[in-house]
Amino acid sequence: MQLSCAKFRNFVLVIITIQAAAFLAYYSLASNGKKTPNPIIYMSGETLDYSGEYRIVRFYKFKGITSDFNYFDVSLATQCSINHLHHLVELLDRWNGPVSCSVFVPNQDASFADDAINRLRECYPKIDQHVTFHLVYPSTHIGDLSLAGSWLQFSCAELLIKLENYGYQNYDVAGISFPHNALRNAARNGVLTQYVLLVDIDVMPNVGLRTQFIDFANRHSLFTTSVTDMTAYVVPVFEVLAGLEFPKDKNLLLAGVENGSVRPFHNETCWWCHKTEDFDKWKTFPQRDEMNIAFTAEWDKSWEPFYIARRTVPMFDERFKQYGFDRIQQICEMYVAGYTFSVLDNAFLTHHGWKRAGDFYAKKDSDNAQNWILFNYHFKDNLMLKYSTNRTCSPIKPWIPKNKRGALVGGQGFVNSRLNAKQQLKMNIKTL
């Protein structure tokens, strides 16, 4: 019996020793001196996106609808990773109205986003009053709140510096694909007003854009009688040299164009993406106190404008991630659905810094090629099934001998759309 008790005591000691060793190993890895991560603290209230790939926490820490809420208004919707949240400060100074912001927060980014949202609300009353937040993260990289509280000691100025220098670009978030369109849809679904302007978070509206559009909408009864309005009100976009202030109005913008500090957006990297906004024509309309339509623009296959439209406008296709066709596809669908594009005369957007060809991330070309295949061989086929219309964003390009192309309109030698394909082909043949 005594021997059995001794063996039992030894057995218990062995178990205790093993447990103690496991406990120490969990909190301190002797081999490399690194501490293991804290246990994950999960978020509550999440829902899945349509694909099941992403989880969304809508209206994160929402304080409720304010007493001055007005449905007949226009909201700004935007999206970002946490290293761009500092842009909200200037954005709210210029917009001064409802903003719906979705934030990509995989893994422990959720902790820092939680801190940033709390401190931004404490530091900046306009953010506290006007911004609703929606957190998005992959189902395979769950948002983790285990480090929440780490940034709460920062002052308001320190917080902005911390956010701006967080350490990565949108297209390289720890090797995780950046789901632009899932984020855009999350932000748009958080819009509570009748009209919405969706922009990237580092693109700033001119001062007074929101109030001038509300006046324009009231003058044209857009909030009441035009409930089926299928117009996208295009806001031309420009880029300003880094380090300079954003122009507040059209006169200052045009002065910047004259002195060489301002140019059309993506002028160096994708000039054709915004050429339809026809800057040379737009600048001839003088700055006025009230906003109006300058002209109606024709859709173009590479166009990706920013615009104000009713909240019923088609959603973004969430299959498009990273770089390429993520906005073009939605403009394509709007065109096929029957939308018209009217360019506003007194409204504009500006991006801080000029876009340079060498600034893109390493996988930009391969991501663009993958999205090109998705756009041309899958998305367009889906549109043909979805809409009963002759409109298409798939121009047919028959081969024309080079020595005969000059006889065609513009020397291009291609059919503009399937709608007039037979008619244009007959014209082409006659000119050969």
GROMACS .gro file of C-alpha atoms in nm:
model
  432
    1MET     CA    1   0.000   0.000   0.000
    2GLN     CA    2   0.285   0.238   0.091
    3LEU     CA    3   0.454   0.160  -0.239
    4SER     CA    4   0.135   0.235  -0.425
    5CYS     CA    5   0.103   0.571  -0.247
    6ALA     CA    6   0.463   0.657  -0.335
    7LYS     CA    7   0.405   0.570  -0.698
    8PHE     CA    8   0.088   0.779  -0.696
    9ARG     CA    9   0.274   1.079  -0.550
   10ASN     CA   10   0.544   1.043  -0.815
   11PHE     CA   11   0.279   1.023  -1.086
   12VAL     CA   12   0.113   1.340  -0.957
   13LEU     CA   13   0.448   1.520  -0.949
   14VAL     CA   14   0.515   1.418  -1.308
   15ILE     CA   15   0.174   1.551  -1.418
   16ILE     CA   16   0.229   1.879  -1.233
   17THR     CA   17   0.575   1.914  -1.388
   18ILE     CA   18   0.437   1.857  -1.738
   19GLN     CA   19   0.157   2.110  -1.685
   20ALA     CA   20   0.399   2.368  -1.549
   21ALA     CA   21   0.631   2.318  -1.845
   22ALA     CA   22   0.342   2.352  -2.087
   23PHE     CA   23   0.227   2.667  -1.911
   24LEU     CA   24   0.572   2.824  -1.935
   25ALA     CA   25   0.613   2.718  -2.296
   26TYR     CA   26   0.283   2.880  -2.390
   27TYR     CA   27   0.381   3.222  -2.260
   28SER     CA   28   0.751   3.221  -2.340
   29LEU     CA   29   0.921   3.027  -2.617
   30ALA     CA   30   1.270   2.963  -2.483
   31SER     CA   31   1.406   2.885  -2.829
   32ASN     CA   32   1.364   3.237  -2.967
   33GLY     CA   33   1.257   3.451  -2.675
   34LYS     CA   34   0.924   3.545  -2.838
   35LYS     CA   35   0.598   3.559  -2.651
   36THR     CA   36   0.305   3.370  -2.794
   37PRO     CA   37  -0.002   3.569  -2.901
   38ASN     CA   38  -0.274   3.645  -2.651
   39PRO     CA   39  -0.588   3.433  -2.684
   40ILE     CA   40  -0.815   3.569  -2.956
   41ILE     CA   41  -1.103   3.790  -2.842
   42TYR     CA   42  -1.378   3.765  -3.100
   43MET     CA   43  -1.618   4.035  -3.213
   44SER     CA   44  -1.993   4.009  -3.169
   45GLY     CA   45  -2.271   4.095  -3.411
   46GLU     CA   46  -2.092   3.983  -3.727
   47THR     CA   47  -2.268   3.869  -4.045
   48LEU     CA   48  -2.132   3.703  -4.358
   49ASP     CA   49  -2.107   3.863  -4.700
   50TYR     CA   50  -2.276   3.694  -4.998
   51SER     CA   51  -1.979   3.469  -5.070
   52GLY     CA   52  -1.913   3.367  -4.712
   53GLU     CA   53  -1.549   3.476  -4.752
   54TYR     CA   54  -1.583   3.784  -4.533
   55ARG     CA   55  -1.743   3.874  -4.204
   56ILE     CA   56  -1.894   4.216  -4.146
   57VAL     CA   57  -1.973   4.396  -3.823
   58ARG     CA   58  -2.218   4.664  -3.936
   59PHE     CA   59  -2.267   4.992  -3.751
   60TYR     CA   60  -1.981   4.920  -3.513
   61LYS     CA   61  -2.044   5.086  -3.175
   62PHE     CA   62  -2.335   5.273  -3.334
   63LYS     CA   63  -2.481   5.547  -3.116
   64GLY     CA   64  -2.816   5.555  -3.293
   65ILE     CA   65  -2.981   5.791  -3.539
   66THR     CA   66  -2.954   6.154  -3.432
   67SER     CA   67  -3.254   6.385  -3.394
   68ASP     CA   68  -3.141   6.597  -3.691
   69PHE     CA   69  -3.125   6.301  -3.934
   70ASN     CA   70  -3.273   6.379  -4.276
   71TYR     CA   71  -3.340   6.111  -4.536
   72PHE     CA   72  -3.340   6.379  -4.809
   73ASP     CA   73  -2.964   6.420  -4.798
   74VAL     CA   74  -2.651   6.278  -4.961
   75SER     CA   75  -2.406   6.058  -4.770
   76LEU     CA   76  -2.041   6.000  -4.847
   77ALA     CA   77  -1.944   5.632  -4.847
   78THR     CA   78  -1.581   5.526  -4.830
   79GLN     CA   79  -1.353   5.236  -4.738
   80CYS     CA   80  -0.995   5.181  -4.622
   81SER     CA   81  -0.748   4.985  -4.414
   82ILE     CA   82  -0.661   5.137  -4.077
   83ASN     CA   83  -0.351   5.320  -4.206
   84HIS     CA   84  -0.582   5.557  -4.396
   85LEU     CA   85  -0.828   5.639  -4.118
   86HIS     CA   86  -0.646   5.967  -4.050
   87HIS     CA   87  -0.796   6.107  -4.373
   88LEU     CA   88  -1.135   6.119  -4.201
   89VAL     CA   89  -1.038   6.439  -4.019
   90GLU     CA   90  -1.005   6.652  -4.332
   91LEU     CA   91  -1.281   6.462  -4.509
   92LEU     CA   92  -1.532   6.559  -4.239
   93ASP     CA   93  -1.414   6.921  -4.237
   94ARG     CA   94  -1.502   6.940  -4.606
   95TRP     CA   95  -1.811   6.719  -4.616
   96ASN     CA   96  -1.970   6.808  -4.280
   97GLY     CA   97  -2.245   6.550  -4.320
   98PRO     CA   98  -2.324   6.178  -4.299
   99VAL     CA   99  -2.036   5.940  -4.377
  100SER     CA  100  -2.043   5.560  -4.393
  101CYS     CA  101  -1.692   5.413  -4.359
  102SER     CA  102  -1.598   5.046  -4.389
  103VAL     CA  103  -1.259   4.940  -4.251
  104PHE     CA  104  -1.061   4.625  -4.338
  105VAL     CA  105  -0.946   4.471  -4.009
  106PRO     CA  106  -0.797   4.121  -4.043
  107ASN     CA  107  -0.642   3.963  -3.735
  108GLN     CA  108  -0.524   4.211  -3.470
  109ASP     CA  109  -0.586   4.511  -3.693
  110ALA     CA  110  -0.932   4.492  -3.537
  111SER     CA  111  -0.780   4.584  -3.200
  112PHE     CA  112  -0.609   4.894  -3.336
  113ALA     CA  113  -0.916   4.992  -3.539
  114ASP     CA  114  -1.125   4.970  -3.223
  115ASP     CA  115  -0.884   5.204  -3.044
  116ALA     CA  116  -0.865   5.439  -3.343
  117ILE     CA  117  -1.244   5.466  -3.371
  118ASN     CA  118  -1.276   5.539  -2.999
  119ARG     CA  119  -1.004   5.805  -3.003
  120LEU     CA  120  -1.114   5.967  -3.331
  121ARG     CA  121  -1.461   6.009  -3.184
  122GLU     CA  122  -1.318   6.162  -2.868
  123CYS     CA  123  -1.083   6.396  -3.054
  124TYR     CA  124  -1.299   6.511  -3.344
  125PRO     CA  125  -1.666   6.599  -3.280
  126LYS     CA  126  -1.761   6.586  -3.650
  127ILE     CA  127  -1.642   6.225  -3.673
  128ASP     CA  128  -1.836   6.142  -3.358
  129GLN     CA  129  -2.149   6.309  -3.495
  130HIS     CA  130  -2.149   6.200  -3.858
  131VAL     CA  131  -1.947   5.880  -3.918
  132THR     CA  132  -2.079   5.524  -3.893
  133PHE     CA  133  -1.818   5.247  -3.907
  134HIS     CA  134  -1.844   4.895  -4.048
  135LEU     CA  135  -1.564   4.643  -3.989
  136VAL     CA  136  -1.479   4.378  -4.250
  137TYR     CA  137  -1.236   4.086  -4.221
  138PRO     CA  138  -1.177   3.751  -4.395
  139SER     CA  139  -1.336   3.440  -4.245
  140THR     CA  140  -0.984   3.292  -4.244
  141HIS     CA  141  -0.832   3.592  -4.060
  142ILE     CA  142  -1.080   3.666  -3.785
  143GLY     CA  143  -1.084   4.016  -3.639
  144ASP     CA  144  -0.913   3.991  -3.300
  145LEU     CA  145  -0.969   4.240  -3.015
  146SER     CA  146  -0.707   4.092  -2.783
  147LEU     CA  147  -0.482   4.402  -2.809
  148ALA     CA  148  -0.762   4.658  -2.778
  149GLY     CA  149  -0.655   4.943  -2.554
  150SER     CA  150  -0.297   4.955  -2.680
  151TRP     CA  151  -0.346   5.292  -2.854
  152LEU     CA  152  -0.575   5.468  -2.611
  153GLN     CA  153  -0.287   5.655  -2.446
  154PHE     CA  154  -0.202   5.846  -2.766
  155SER     CA  155  -0.291   6.214  -2.792
  156CYS     CA  156  -0.505   6.326  -3.086
  157ALA     CA  157  -0.199   6.437  -3.284
  158GLU     CA  158  -0.004   6.122  -3.195
  159LEU     CA  159  -0.294   5.904  -3.307
  160LEU     CA  160  -0.297   6.055  -3.658
  161ILE     CA  161   0.078   5.998  -3.690
  162LYS     CA  162   0.042   5.640  -3.566
  163LEU     CA  163  -0.233   5.568  -3.820
  164GLU     CA  164  -0.050   5.727  -4.112
  165ASN     CA  165   0.266   5.529  -4.039
  166TYR     CA  166   0.105   5.197  -3.957
  167GLY     CA  167   0.322   5.032  -4.217
  168TYR     CA  168   0.163   4.889  -4.529
  169GLN     CA  169  -0.020   4.978  -4.846
  170ASN     CA  170  -0.377   4.869  -4.921
  171TYR     CA  171  -0.263   4.610  -5.176
  172ASP     CA  172  -0.019   4.440  -4.943
  173VAL     CA  173  -0.202   4.378  -4.617
  174ALA     CA  174   0.011   4.095  -4.476
  175GLY     CA  175  -0.038   3.895  -4.794
  176ILE     CA  176  -0.418   3.915  -4.770
  177SER     CA  177  -0.612   4.024  -5.080
  178PHE     CA  178  -0.775   4.363  -5.033
  179PRO     CA  179  -1.149   4.325  -5.108
  180HIS     CA  180  -1.230   4.671  -5.246
  181ASN     CA  181  -1.578   4.585  -5.362
  182ALA     CA  182  -1.684   4.395  -5.051
  183LEU     CA  183  -1.578   4.703  -4.853
  184ARG     CA  184  -1.757   4.940  -5.091
  185ASN     CA  185  -2.077   4.741  -5.059
  186ALA     CA  186  -2.046   4.734  -4.680
  187ALA     CA  187  -2.010   5.113  -4.677
  188ARG     CA  188  -2.298   5.162  -4.920
  189ASN     CA  189  -2.525   4.932  -4.720
  190GLY     CA  190  -2.459   5.158  -4.423
  191VAL     CA  191  -2.594   5.465  -4.604
  192LEU     CA  192  -2.926   5.585  -4.463
  193THR     CA  193  -2.992   5.881  -4.698
  194GLN     CA  194  -3.150   5.886  -5.042
  195TYR     CA  195  -2.834   5.979  -5.235
  196VAL     CA  196  -2.475   5.863  -5.197
  197LEU     CA  197  -2.130   5.967  -5.318
  198LEU     CA  198  -1.879   5.681  -5.296
  199VAL     CA  199  -1.511   5.779  -5.301
  200ASP     CA  200  -1.175   5.646  -5.187
  201ILE     CA  201  -1.095   5.784  -4.843
  202ASP     CA  202  -0.797   5.989  -4.966
  203VAL     CA  203  -1.008   6.169  -5.228
  204MET     CA  204  -1.148   6.499  -5.097
  205PRO     CA  205  -1.462   6.685  -5.209
  206ASN     CA  206  -1.456   7.058  -5.269
  207VAL     CA  207  -1.591   7.264  -4.982
  208GLY     CA  208  -1.969   7.297  -5.009
  209LEU     CA  209  -2.021   7.007  -5.251
  210ARG     CA  210  -2.279   6.837  -5.029
  211THR     CA  211  -2.487   7.146  -4.954
  212GLN     CA  212  -2.478   7.260  -5.317
  213PHE     CA  213  -2.597   6.919  -5.435
  214ILE     CA  214  -2.883   6.923  -5.184
  215ASP     CA  215  -2.987   7.262  -5.322
  216PHE     CA  216  -2.957   7.125  -5.679
  217ALA     CA  217  -3.167   6.821  -5.584
  218ASN     CA  218  -3.437   7.038  -5.427
  219ARG     CA  219  -3.452   7.270  -5.728
  220HIS     CA  220  -3.499   6.970  -5.958
  221SER     CA  221  -3.728   6.775  -5.722
  222LEU     CA  222  -3.488   6.480  -5.709
  223PHE     CA  223  -3.586   6.389  -5.353
  224THR     CA  224  -3.959   6.378  -5.421
  225THR     CA  225  -4.093   6.347  -5.775
  226SER     CA  226  -3.788   6.191  -5.942
  227VAL     CA  227  -3.796   5.872  -5.737
  228THR     CA  228  -3.699   5.664  -6.041
  229ASP     CA  229  -3.407   5.888  -6.134
  230MET     CA  230  -3.147   5.680  -6.321
  231THR     CA  231  -2.882   5.948  -6.350
  232ALA     CA  232  -2.531   5.935  -6.216
  233TYR     CA  233  -2.417   6.290  -6.137
  234VAL     CA  234  -2.048   6.275  -6.221
  235VAL     CA  235  -1.797   6.466  -6.008
  236PRO     CA  236  -1.469   6.529  -6.201
  237VAL     CA  237  -1.156   6.427  -6.012
  238PHE     CA  238  -0.805   6.574  -6.002
  239GLU     CA  239  -0.476   6.515  -5.821
  240VAL     CA  240  -0.270   6.772  -5.628
  241LEU     CA  241   0.105   6.765  -5.574
  242ALA     CA  242   0.196   6.617  -5.236
  243GLY     CA  243   0.247   6.875  -4.964
  244LEU     CA  244   0.005   7.130  -5.109
  245GLU     CA  245  -0.338   7.217  -4.974
  246PHE     CA  246  -0.650   7.089  -5.145
  247PRO     CA  247  -0.824   7.366  -5.342
  248LYS     CA  248  -1.150   7.472  -5.179
  249ASP     CA  249  -1.334   7.587  -5.490
  250LYS     CA  250  -1.322   7.568  -5.869
  251ASN     CA  251  -1.133   7.895  -5.915
  252LEU     CA  252  -0.850   7.774  -5.690
  253LEU     CA  253  -0.851   7.438  -5.866
  254LEU     CA  254  -0.813   7.598  -6.210
  255ALA     CA  255  -0.538   7.824  -6.074
  256GLY     CA  256  -0.356   7.509  -5.964
  257VAL     CA  257  -0.394   7.362  -6.312
  258GLU     CA  258  -0.244   7.679  -6.458
  259ASN     CA  259   0.061   7.675  -6.228
  260GLY     CA  260   0.119   7.302  -6.279
  261SER     CA  261   0.036   7.177  -5.929
  262VAL     CA  262  -0.298   7.018  -6.023
  263ARG     CA  263  -0.383   6.780  -6.307
  264PRO     CA  264  -0.663   6.534  -6.396
  265PHE     CA  265  -0.664   6.217  -6.185
  266HIS     CA  266  -0.443   5.930  -6.306
  267ASN     CA  267  -0.306   6.164  -6.572
  268GLU     CA  268   0.020   5.966  -6.586
  269THR     CA  269  -0.101   5.614  -6.505
  270CYS     CA  270  -0.443   5.586  -6.674
  271TRP     CA  271  -0.538   5.909  -6.850
  272TRP     CA  272  -0.812   5.733  -7.047
  273CYS     CA  273  -0.987   5.628  -6.723
  274HIS     CA  274  -1.123   5.982  -6.679
  275LYS     CA  275  -1.099   6.138  -7.024
  276THR     CA  276  -1.478   6.115  -7.065
  277GLU     CA  277  -1.513   6.385  -6.800
  278ASP     CA  278  -1.366   6.617  -7.068
  279PHE     CA  279  -1.168   6.858  -6.854
  280ASP     CA  280  -1.117   7.105  -7.140
  281LYS     CA  281  -1.494   7.138  -7.173
  282TRP     CA  282  -1.565   7.131  -6.798
  283LYS     CA  283  -1.326   7.417  -6.717
  284THR     CA  284  -1.517   7.652  -6.950
  285PHE     CA  285  -1.811   7.652  -6.708
  286PRO     CA  286  -1.741   7.931  -6.457
  287GLN     CA  287  -1.768   7.892  -6.082
  288ARG     CA  288  -2.113   7.987  -5.957
  289ASP     CA  289  -2.302   7.993  -5.629
  290GLU     CA  290  -2.534   7.713  -5.735
  291MET     CA  291  -2.466   7.375  -5.894
  292ASN     CA  292  -2.598   7.261  -6.232
  293ILE     CA  293  -2.536   6.999  -6.497
  294ALA     CA  294  -2.257   7.102  -6.733
  295PHE     CA  295  -2.307   6.832  -6.997
  296THR     CA  296  -2.403   6.468  -7.043
  297ALA     CA  297  -2.109   6.235  -7.102
  298GLU     CA  298  -2.112   5.923  -7.317
  299TRP     CA  299  -2.011   5.601  -7.146
  300ASP     CA  300  -1.666   5.466  -7.235
  301LYS     CA  301  -1.534   5.116  -7.174
  302SER     CA  302  -1.241   5.230  -6.954
  303TRP     CA  303  -1.425   5.500  -6.763
  304GLU     CA  304  -1.434   5.483  -6.382
  305PRO     CA  305  -1.591   5.810  -6.262
  306PHE     CA  306  -1.690   5.911  -5.913
  307TYR     CA  307  -2.056   6.012  -5.899
  308ILE     CA  308  -2.357   6.092  -5.683
  309ALA     CA  309  -2.657   5.866  -5.739
  310ARG     CA  310  -2.959   5.719  -5.566
  311ARG     CA  311  -2.882   5.447  -5.314
  312THR     CA  312  -3.057   5.197  -5.545
  313VAL     CA  313  -2.770   5.206  -5.796
  314PRO     CA  314  -2.626   4.857  -5.874
  315MET     CA  315  -2.391   4.717  -5.611
  316PHE     CA  316  -2.027   4.630  -5.680
  317ASP     CA  317  -1.929   4.278  -5.784
  318GLU     CA  318  -1.737   4.139  -5.488
  319ARG     CA  319  -1.545   3.888  -5.698
  320PHE     CA  320  -1.313   4.173  -5.799
  321LYS     CA  321  -1.028   4.215  -5.551
  322GLN     CA  322  -0.695   4.395  -5.552
  323TYR     CA  323  -0.623   4.605  -5.862
  324GLY     CA  324  -0.811   4.631  -6.190
  325PHE     CA  325  -1.171   4.657  -6.321
  326ASP     CA  326  -1.315   4.678  -5.968
  327ARG     CA  327  -1.487   5.011  -6.047
  328ILE     CA  328  -1.507   4.974  -6.424
  329GLN     CA  329  -1.736   4.672  -6.383
  330GLN     CA  330  -1.991   4.871  -6.184
  331ILE     CA  331  -1.994   5.160  -6.433
  332CYS     CA  332  -2.036   4.902  -6.710
  333GLU     CA  333  -2.340   4.756  -6.534
  334MET     CA  334  -2.491   5.100  -6.480
  335TYR     CA  335  -2.459   5.172  -6.851
  336VAL     CA  336  -2.620   4.842  -6.947
  337ALA     CA  337  -2.897   4.901  -6.690
  338GLY     CA  338  -2.985   5.230  -6.862
  339TYR     CA  339  -2.819   5.498  -6.650
  340THR     CA  340  -2.711   5.830  -6.798
  341PHE     CA  341  -2.402   6.020  -6.680
  342SER     CA  342  -2.439   6.395  -6.621
  343VAL     CA  343  -2.126   6.591  -6.529
  344LEU     CA  344  -2.176   6.856  -6.259
  345ASP     CA  345  -2.033   7.200  -6.332
  346ASN     CA  346  -1.938   7.324  -5.986
  347ALA     CA  347  -1.828   7.004  -5.812
  348PHE     CA  348  -1.491   6.830  -5.807
  349LEU     CA  349  -1.274   6.590  -5.608
  350THR     CA  350  -0.900   6.600  -5.544
  351HIS     CA  351  -0.652   6.329  -5.453
  352HIS     CA  352  -0.349   6.412  -5.239
  353GLY     CA  353  -0.036   6.343  -5.443
  354TRP     CA  354   0.016   6.262  -5.809
  355LYS     CA  355  -0.027   5.901  -5.913
  356ARG     CA  356   0.305   5.775  -6.055
  357ALA     CA  357   0.361   5.472  -6.276
  358GLY     CA  358   0.626   5.330  -6.044
  359ASP     CA  359   0.418   5.361  -5.727
  360PHE     CA  360   0.211   5.047  -5.775
  361TYR     CA  361   0.263   4.733  -5.572
  362ALA     CA  362   0.459   4.437  -5.713
  363LYS     CA  363   0.165   4.216  -5.815
  364LYS     CA  364  -0.035   4.492  -5.983
  365ASP     CA  365   0.004   4.358  -6.338
  366SER     CA  366  -0.082   3.997  -6.252
  367ASP     CA  367  -0.385   4.105  -6.047
  368ASN     CA  368  -0.497   4.328  -6.332
  369ALA     CA  369  -0.468   4.039  -6.579
  370GLN     CA  370  -0.671   3.810  -6.355
  371ASN     CA  371  -0.946   4.070  -6.317
  372TRP     CA  372  -0.942   4.131  -6.693
  373ILE     CA  373  -1.032   3.766  -6.747
  374LEU     CA  374  -1.305   3.786  -6.482
  375PHE     CA  375  -1.446   4.103  -6.640
  376ASN     CA  376  -1.443   3.994  -7.003
  377TYR     CA  377  -1.523   3.624  -6.978
  378HIS     CA  378  -1.751   3.601  -6.674
  379PHE     CA  379  -1.892   3.934  -6.559
  380LYS     CA  380  -2.012   4.047  -6.903
  381ASP     CA  381  -2.184   3.714  -6.961
  382ASN     CA  382  -2.367   3.761  -6.631
  383LEU     CA  383  -2.490   4.103  -6.748
  384MET     CA  384  -2.635   3.955  -7.067
  385LEU     CA  385  -2.847   3.722  -6.854
  386LYS     CA  386  -2.941   3.990  -6.601
  387TYR     CA  387  -3.062   4.265  -6.836
  388SER     CA  388  -3.294   4.245  -7.135
  389THR     CA  389  -3.139   4.523  -7.341
  390ASN     CA  390  -2.936   4.590  -7.653
  391ARG     CA  391  -2.688   4.795  -7.452
  392THR     CA  392  -2.351   4.632  -7.407
  393CYS     CA  393  -2.005   4.722  -7.283
  394SER     CA  394  -1.846   4.466  -7.517
  395PRO     CA  395  -1.757   4.649  -7.839
  396ILE     CA  396  -1.698   4.421  -8.139
  397LYS     CA  397  -1.371   4.490  -8.319
  398PRO     CA  398  -1.353   4.331  -8.666
  399TRP     CA  399  -1.019   4.322  -8.841
  400ILE     CA  400  -0.972   4.600  -9.099
  401PRO     CA  401  -0.661   4.626  -9.322
  402LYS     CA  402  -0.433   4.905  -9.205
  403ASN     CA  403  -0.436   5.083  -9.540
  404LYS     CA  404  -0.816   5.107  -9.524
  405ARG     CA  405  -0.862   5.222  -9.163
  406GLY     CA  406  -0.824   5.588  -9.244
  407ALA     CA  407  -1.149   5.578  -9.437
  408LEU     CA  408  -1.342   5.495  -9.120
  409VAL     CA  409  -1.464   5.748  -8.869
  410GLY     CA  410  -1.169   5.850  -8.653
  411GLY     CA  411  -0.949   5.594  -8.828
  412GLN     CA  412  -1.032   5.337  -8.562
  413GLY     CA  413  -1.191   5.066  -8.772
  414PHE     CA  414  -1.409   4.902  -8.511
  415VAL     CA  415  -1.776   4.860  -8.433
  416ASN     CA  416  -1.883   5.071  -8.137
  417SER     CA  417  -2.139   4.830  -7.994
  418ARG     CA  418  -2.342   4.522  -8.069
  419LEU     CA  419  -2.645   4.744  -8.112
  420ASN     CA  420  -2.522   4.887  -8.444
  421ALA     CA  421  -2.282   4.610  -8.540
  422LYS     CA  422  -2.449   4.503  -8.865
  423GLN     CA  423  -2.504   4.860  -8.980
  424GLN     CA  424  -2.146   4.963  -8.909
  425LEU     CA  425  -2.002   4.651  -9.070
  426LYS     CA  426  -2.189   4.732  -9.391
  427MET     CA  427  -2.042   5.082  -9.381
  428ASN     CA  428  -1.694   4.940  -9.324
  429ILE     CA  429  -1.725   4.702  -9.619
  430LYS     CA  430  -1.837   4.981  -9.851
  431THR     CA  431  -1.529   5.187  -9.765
  432LEU     CA  432  -1.283   4.904  -9.837
   0.00000   0.00000   0.00000
